[in-house]
mmCIF file with all atom_site columns, C-alpha atoms in Angstrom:
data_model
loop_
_atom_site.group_PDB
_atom_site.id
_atom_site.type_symbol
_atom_site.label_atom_id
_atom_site.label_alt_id
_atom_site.label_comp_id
_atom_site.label_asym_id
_atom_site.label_entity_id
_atom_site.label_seq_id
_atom_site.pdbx_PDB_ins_code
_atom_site.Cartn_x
_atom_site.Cartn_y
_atom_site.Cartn_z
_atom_site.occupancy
_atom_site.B_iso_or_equiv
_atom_site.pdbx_formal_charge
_atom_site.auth_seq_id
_atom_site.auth_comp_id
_atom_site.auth_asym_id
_atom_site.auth_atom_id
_atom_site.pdbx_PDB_model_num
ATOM 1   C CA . UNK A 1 1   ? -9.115  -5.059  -29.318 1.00 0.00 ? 183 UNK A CA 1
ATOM 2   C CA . UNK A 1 2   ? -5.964  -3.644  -29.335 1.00 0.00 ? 184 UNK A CA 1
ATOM 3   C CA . UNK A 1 3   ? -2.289  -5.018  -26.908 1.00 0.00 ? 185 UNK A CA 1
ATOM 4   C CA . UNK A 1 4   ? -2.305  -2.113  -25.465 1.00 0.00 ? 186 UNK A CA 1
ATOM 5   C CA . UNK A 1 5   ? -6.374  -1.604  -24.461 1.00 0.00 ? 187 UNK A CA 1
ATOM 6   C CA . UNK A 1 6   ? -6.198  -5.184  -22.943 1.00 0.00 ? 188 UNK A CA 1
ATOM 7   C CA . UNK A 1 7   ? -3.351  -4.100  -20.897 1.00 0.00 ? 189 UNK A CA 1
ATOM 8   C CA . UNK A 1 8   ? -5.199  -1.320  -19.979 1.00 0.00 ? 190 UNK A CA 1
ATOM 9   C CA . UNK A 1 9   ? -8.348  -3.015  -19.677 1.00 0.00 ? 191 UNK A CA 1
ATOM 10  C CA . UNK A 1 10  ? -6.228  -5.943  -17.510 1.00 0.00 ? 192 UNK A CA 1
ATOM 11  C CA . UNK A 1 11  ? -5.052  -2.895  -15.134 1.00 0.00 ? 193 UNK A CA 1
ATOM 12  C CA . UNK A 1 12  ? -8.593  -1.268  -14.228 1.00 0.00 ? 194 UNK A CA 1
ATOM 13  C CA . UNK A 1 13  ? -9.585  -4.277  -11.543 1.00 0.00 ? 195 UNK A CA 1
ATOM 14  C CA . UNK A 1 14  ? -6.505  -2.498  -9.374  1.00 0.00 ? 196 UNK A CA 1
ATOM 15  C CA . UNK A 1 15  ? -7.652  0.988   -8.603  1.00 0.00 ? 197 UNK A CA 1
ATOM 16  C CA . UNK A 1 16  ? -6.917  3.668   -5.761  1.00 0.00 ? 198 UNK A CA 1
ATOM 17  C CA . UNK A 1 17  ? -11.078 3.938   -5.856  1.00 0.00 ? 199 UNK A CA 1
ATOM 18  C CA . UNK A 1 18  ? -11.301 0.161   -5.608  1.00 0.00 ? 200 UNK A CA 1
ATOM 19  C CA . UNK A 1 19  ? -8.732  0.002   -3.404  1.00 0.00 ? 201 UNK A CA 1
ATOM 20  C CA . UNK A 1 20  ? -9.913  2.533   -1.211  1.00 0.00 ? 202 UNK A CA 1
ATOM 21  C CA . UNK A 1 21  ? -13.739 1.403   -0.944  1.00 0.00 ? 203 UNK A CA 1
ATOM 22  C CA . UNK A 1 22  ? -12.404 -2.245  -0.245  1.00 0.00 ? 204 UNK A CA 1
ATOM 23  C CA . UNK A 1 23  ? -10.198 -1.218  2.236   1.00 0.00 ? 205 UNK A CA 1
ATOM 24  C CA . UNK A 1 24  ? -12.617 1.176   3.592   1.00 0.00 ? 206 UNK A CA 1
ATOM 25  C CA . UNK A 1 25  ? -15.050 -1.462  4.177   1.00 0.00 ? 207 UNK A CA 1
ATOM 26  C CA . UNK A 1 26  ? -12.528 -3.969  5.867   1.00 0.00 ? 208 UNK A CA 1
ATOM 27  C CA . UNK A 1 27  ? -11.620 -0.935  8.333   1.00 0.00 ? 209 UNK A CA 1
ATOM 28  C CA . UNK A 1 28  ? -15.141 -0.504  9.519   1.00 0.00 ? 210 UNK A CA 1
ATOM 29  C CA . UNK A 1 29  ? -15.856 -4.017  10.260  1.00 0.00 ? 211 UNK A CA 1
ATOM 30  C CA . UNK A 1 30  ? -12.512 -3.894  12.220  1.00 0.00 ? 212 UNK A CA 1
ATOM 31  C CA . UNK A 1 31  ? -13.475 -1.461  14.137  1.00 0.00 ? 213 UNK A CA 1
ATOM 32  C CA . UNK A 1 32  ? -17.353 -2.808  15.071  1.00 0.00 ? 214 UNK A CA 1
ATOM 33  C CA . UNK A 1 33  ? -14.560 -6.027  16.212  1.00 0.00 ? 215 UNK A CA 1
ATOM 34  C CA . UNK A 1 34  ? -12.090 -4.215  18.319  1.00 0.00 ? 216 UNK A CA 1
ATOM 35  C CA . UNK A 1 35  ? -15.107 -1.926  19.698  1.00 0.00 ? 217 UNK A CA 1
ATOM 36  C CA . UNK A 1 36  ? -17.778 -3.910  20.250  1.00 0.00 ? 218 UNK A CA 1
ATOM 37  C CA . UNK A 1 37  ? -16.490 -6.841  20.841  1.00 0.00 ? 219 UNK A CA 1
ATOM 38  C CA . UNK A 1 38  ? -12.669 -6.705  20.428  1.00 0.00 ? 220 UNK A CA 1
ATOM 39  C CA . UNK A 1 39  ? -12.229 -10.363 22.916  1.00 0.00 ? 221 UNK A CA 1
ATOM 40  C CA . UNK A 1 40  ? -12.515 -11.908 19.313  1.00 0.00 ? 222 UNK A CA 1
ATOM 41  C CA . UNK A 1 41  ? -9.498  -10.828 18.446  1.00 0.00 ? 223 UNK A CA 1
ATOM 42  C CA . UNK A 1 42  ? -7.412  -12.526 21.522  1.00 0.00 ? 224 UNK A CA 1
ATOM 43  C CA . UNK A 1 43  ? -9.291  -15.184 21.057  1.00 0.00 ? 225 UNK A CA 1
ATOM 44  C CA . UNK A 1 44  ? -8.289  -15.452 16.706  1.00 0.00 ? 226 UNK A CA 1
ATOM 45  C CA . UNK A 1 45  ? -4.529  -14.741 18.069  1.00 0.00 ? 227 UNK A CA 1
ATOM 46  C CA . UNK A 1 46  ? -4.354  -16.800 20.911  1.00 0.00 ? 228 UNK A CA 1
ATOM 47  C CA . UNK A 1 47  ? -3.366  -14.157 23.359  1.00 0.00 ? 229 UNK A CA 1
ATOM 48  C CA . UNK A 1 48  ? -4.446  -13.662 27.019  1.00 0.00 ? 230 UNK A CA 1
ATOM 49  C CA . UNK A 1 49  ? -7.429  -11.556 27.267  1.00 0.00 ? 231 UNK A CA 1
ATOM 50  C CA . UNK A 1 50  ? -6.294  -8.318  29.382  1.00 0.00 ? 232 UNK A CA 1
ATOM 51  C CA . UNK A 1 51  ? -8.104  -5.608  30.998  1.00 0.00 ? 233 UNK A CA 1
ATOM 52  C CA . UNK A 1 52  ? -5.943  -2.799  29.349  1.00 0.00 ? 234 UNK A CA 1
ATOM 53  C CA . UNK A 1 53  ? -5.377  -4.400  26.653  1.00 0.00 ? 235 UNK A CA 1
ATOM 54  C CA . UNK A 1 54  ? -8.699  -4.700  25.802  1.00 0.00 ? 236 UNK A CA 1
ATOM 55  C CA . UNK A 1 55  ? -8.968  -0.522  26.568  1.00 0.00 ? 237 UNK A CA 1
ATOM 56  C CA . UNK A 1 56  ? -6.010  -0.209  23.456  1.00 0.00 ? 238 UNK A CA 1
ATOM 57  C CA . UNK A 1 57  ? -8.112  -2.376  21.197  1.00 0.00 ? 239 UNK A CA 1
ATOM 58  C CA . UNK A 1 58  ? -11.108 -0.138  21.869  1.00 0.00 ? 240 UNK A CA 1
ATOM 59  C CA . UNK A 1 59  ? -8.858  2.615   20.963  1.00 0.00 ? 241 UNK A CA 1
ATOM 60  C CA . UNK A 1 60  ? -7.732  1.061   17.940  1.00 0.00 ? 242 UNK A CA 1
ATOM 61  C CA . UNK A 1 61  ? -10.978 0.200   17.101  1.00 0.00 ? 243 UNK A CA 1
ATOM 62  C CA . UNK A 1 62  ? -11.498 4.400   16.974  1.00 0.00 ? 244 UNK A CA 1
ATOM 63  C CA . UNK A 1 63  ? -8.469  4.416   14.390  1.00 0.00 ? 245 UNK A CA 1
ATOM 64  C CA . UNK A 1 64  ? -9.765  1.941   11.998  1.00 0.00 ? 246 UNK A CA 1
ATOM 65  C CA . UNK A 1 65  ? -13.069 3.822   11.953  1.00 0.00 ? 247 UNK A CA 1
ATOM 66  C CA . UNK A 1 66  ? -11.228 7.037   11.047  1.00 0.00 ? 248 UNK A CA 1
ATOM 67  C CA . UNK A 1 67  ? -9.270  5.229   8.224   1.00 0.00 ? 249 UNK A CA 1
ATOM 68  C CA . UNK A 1 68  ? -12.352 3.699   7.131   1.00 0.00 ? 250 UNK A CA 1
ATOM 69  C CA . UNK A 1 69  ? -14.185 6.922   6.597   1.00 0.00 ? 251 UNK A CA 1
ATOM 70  C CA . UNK A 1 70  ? -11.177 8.820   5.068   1.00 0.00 ? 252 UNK A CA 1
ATOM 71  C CA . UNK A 1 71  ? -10.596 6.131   2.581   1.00 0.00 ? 253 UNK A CA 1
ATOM 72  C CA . UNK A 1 72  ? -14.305 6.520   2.281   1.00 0.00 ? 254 UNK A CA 1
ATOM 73  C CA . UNK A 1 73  ? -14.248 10.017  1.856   1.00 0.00 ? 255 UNK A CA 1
ATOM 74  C CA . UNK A 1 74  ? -11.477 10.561  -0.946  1.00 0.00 ? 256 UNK A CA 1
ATOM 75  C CA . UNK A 1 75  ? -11.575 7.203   -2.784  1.00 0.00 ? 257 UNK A CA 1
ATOM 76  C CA . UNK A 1 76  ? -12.913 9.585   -5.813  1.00 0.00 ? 258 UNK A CA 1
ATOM 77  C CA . UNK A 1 77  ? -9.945  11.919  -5.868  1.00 0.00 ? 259 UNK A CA 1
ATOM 78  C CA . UNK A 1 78  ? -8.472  12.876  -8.953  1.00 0.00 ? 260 UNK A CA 1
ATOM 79  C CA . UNK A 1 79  ? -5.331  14.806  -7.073  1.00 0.00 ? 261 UNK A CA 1
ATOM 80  C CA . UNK A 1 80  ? -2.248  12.342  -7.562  1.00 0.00 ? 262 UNK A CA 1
ATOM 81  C CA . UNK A 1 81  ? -0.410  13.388  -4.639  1.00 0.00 ? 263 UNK A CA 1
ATOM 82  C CA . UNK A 1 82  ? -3.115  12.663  -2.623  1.00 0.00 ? 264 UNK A CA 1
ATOM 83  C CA . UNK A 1 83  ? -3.573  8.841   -4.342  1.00 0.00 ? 265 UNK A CA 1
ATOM 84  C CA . UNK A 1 84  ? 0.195   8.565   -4.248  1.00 0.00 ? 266 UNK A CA 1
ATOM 85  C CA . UNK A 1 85  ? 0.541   9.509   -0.412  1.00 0.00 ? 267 UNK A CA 1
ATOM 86  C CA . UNK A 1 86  ? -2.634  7.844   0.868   1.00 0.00 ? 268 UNK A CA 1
ATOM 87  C CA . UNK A 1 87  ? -1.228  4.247   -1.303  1.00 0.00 ? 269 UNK A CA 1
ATOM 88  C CA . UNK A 1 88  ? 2.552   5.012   0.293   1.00 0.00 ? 270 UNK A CA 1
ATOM 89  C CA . UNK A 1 89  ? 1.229   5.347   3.887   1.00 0.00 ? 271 UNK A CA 1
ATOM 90  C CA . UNK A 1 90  ? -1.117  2.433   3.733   1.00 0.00 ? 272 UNK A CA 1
ATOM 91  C CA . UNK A 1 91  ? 1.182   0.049   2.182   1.00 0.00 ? 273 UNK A CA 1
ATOM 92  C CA . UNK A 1 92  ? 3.731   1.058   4.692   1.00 0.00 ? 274 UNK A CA 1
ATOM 93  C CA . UNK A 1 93  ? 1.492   0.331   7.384   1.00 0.00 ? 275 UNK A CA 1
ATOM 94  C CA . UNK A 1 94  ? 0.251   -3.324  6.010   1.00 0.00 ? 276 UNK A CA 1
ATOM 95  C CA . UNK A 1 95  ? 3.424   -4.425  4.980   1.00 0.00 ? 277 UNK A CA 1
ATOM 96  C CA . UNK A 1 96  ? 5.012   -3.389  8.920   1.00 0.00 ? 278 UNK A CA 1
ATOM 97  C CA . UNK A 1 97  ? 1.943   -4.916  10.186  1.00 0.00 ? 279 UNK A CA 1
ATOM 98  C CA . UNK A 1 98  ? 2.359   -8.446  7.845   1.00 0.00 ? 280 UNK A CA 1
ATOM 99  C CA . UNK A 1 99  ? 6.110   -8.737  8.903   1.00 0.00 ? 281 UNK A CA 1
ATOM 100 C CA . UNK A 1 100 ? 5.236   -8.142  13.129  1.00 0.00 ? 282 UNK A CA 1
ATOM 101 C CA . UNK A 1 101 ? 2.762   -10.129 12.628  1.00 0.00 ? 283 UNK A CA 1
ATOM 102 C CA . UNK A 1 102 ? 5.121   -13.082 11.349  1.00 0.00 ? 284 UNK A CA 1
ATOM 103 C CA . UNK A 1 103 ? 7.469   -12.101 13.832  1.00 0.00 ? 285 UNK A CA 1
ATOM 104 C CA . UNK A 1 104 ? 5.431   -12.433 16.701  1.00 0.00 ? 286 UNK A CA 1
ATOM 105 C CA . UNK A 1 105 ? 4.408   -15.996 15.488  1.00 0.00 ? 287 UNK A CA 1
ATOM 106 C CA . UNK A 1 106 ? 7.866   -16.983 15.174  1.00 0.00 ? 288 UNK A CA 1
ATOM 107 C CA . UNK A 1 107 ? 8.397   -15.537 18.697  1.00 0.00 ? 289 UNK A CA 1
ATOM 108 C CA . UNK A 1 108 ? 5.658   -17.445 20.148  1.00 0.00 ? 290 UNK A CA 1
ATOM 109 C CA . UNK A 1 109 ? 3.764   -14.476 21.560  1.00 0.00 ? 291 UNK A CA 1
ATOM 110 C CA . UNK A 1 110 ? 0.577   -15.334 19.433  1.00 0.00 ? 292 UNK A CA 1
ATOM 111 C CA . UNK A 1 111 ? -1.016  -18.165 17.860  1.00 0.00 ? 293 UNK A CA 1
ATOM 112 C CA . UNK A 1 112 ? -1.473  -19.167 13.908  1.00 0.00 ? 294 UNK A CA 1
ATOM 113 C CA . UNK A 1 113 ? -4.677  -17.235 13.646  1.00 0.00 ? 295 UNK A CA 1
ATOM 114 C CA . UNK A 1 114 ? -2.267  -14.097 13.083  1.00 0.00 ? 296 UNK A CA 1
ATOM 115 C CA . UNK A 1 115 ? -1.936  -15.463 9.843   1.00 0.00 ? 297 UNK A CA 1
ATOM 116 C CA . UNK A 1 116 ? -5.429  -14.431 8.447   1.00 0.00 ? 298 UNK A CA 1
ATOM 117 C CA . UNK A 1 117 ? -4.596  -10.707 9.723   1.00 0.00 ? 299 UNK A CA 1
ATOM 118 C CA . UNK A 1 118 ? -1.207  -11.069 7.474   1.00 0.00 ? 300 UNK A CA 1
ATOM 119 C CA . UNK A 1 119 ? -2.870  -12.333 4.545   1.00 0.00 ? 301 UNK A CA 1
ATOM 120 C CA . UNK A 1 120 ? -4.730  -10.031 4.406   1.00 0.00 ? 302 UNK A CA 1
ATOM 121 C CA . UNK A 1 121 ? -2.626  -7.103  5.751   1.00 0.00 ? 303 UNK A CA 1
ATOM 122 C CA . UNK A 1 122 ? 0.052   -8.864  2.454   1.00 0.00 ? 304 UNK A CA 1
ATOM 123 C CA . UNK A 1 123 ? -3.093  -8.308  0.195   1.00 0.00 ? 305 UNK A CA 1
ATOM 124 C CA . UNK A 1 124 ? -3.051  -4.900  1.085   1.00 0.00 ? 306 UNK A CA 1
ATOM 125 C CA . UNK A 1 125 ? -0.006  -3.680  0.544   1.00 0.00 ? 307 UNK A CA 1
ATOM 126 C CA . UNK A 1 126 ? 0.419   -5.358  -2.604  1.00 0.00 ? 308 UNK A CA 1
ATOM 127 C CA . UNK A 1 127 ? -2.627  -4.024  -3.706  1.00 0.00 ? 309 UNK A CA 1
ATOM 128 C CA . UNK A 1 128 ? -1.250  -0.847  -2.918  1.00 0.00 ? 310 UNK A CA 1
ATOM 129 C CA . UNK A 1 129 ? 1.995   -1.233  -4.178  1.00 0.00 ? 311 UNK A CA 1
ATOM 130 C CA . UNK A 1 130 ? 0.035   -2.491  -7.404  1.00 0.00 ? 312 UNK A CA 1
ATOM 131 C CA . UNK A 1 131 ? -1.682  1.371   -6.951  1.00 0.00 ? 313 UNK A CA 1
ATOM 132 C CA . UNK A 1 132 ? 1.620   3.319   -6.623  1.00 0.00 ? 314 UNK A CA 1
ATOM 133 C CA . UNK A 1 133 ? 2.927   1.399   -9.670  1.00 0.00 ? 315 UNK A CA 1
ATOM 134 C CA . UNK A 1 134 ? -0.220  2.245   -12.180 1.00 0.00 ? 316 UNK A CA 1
ATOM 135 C CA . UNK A 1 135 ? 0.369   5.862   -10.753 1.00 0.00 ? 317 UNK A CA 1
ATOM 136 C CA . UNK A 1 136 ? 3.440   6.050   -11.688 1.00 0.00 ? 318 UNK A CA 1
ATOM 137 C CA . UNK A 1 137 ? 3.013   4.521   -15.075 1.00 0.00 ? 319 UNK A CA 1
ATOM 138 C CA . UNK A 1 138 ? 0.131   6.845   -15.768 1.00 0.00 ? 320 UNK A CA 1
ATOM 139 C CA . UNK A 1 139 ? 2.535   10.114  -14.869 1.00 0.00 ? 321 UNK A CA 1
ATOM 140 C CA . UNK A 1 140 ? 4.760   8.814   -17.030 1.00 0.00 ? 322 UNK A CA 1
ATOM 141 C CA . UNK A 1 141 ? 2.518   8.140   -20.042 1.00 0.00 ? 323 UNK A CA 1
ATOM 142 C CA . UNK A 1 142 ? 1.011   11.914  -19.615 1.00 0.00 ? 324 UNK A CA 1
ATOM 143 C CA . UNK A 1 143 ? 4.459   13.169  -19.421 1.00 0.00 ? 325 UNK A CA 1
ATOM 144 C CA . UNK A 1 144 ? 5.798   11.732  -22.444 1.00 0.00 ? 326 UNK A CA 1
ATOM 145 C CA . UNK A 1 145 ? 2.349   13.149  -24.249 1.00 0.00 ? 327 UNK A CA 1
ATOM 146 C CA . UNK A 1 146 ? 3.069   16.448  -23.210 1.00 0.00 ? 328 UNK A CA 1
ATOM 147 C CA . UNK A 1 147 ? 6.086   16.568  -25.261 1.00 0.00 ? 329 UNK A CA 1
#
């Protein structure tokens, strides 16, 4: 086997459909948690349980089920800008997510639990990031064979 088919090879376990499907799974058991029973989650982060706060978790339970069945939905694209802007939004969104989350730890307003949410929230977005960088590696190949 060839350098540059191992490298290849070595860059298949990071895909937009294996990101996507992953992803997509984690969103829909985060949003039977913060729907069903969404107490769990005060309880992980050591926050005071709250009567509307436990009507926003609901609610946000309703958003990770939509971005569980979108990422569902188009994890089999093959149109680039839609790869590219579906990887920049949700790498955005883990990496703000990882750094409040650090911050409110360092503020005090939640416990060290937080820190499995921004492990995994890091995981994300680097896993994204990894997505956005084999994109644009893979435009630039096919550009250059164009020529």
């Amino acid at each position: 086997m060839r350098h540059s088919e191992r490298m290849a090879r070595s860059r298949d376990w990071i895909s937009f459909f294996r990101m996507s499907l992953g992803f997509s799974a984690v969103s829909a058991c985060l949003a039977s948690v913060y729907i069903v029973s969404p107490q769990l989650i005060f309880w992980l982060f050591g926050m005071p349980l709250q009567s509307g706060a436990l009507v926003m978790a609901r609610r946000g339970g309703a958003l990770f089920l939509g971005i569980a069945i979108l990422l569902y939905r188009i994890r089999s694209t093959d149109d680039r800008s839609t790869r590219m802007a579906i990887s920049t939004g949700l790498l955005t969104s883990c990496a703000a997510l990882a750094v409040l989350g650090i911050v409110d730890l360092i503020a005090g307003q939640v416990k060290a639990g937080i820190l499995i949410a921004v492990v995994a929230e890091a995981v994300c977005a680097l896993g994204y990031l990894a997505v956005l960088i084999e994109e644009r590696r893979r435009y630039r190949v096919a550009v250059r064979n164009s020529d």
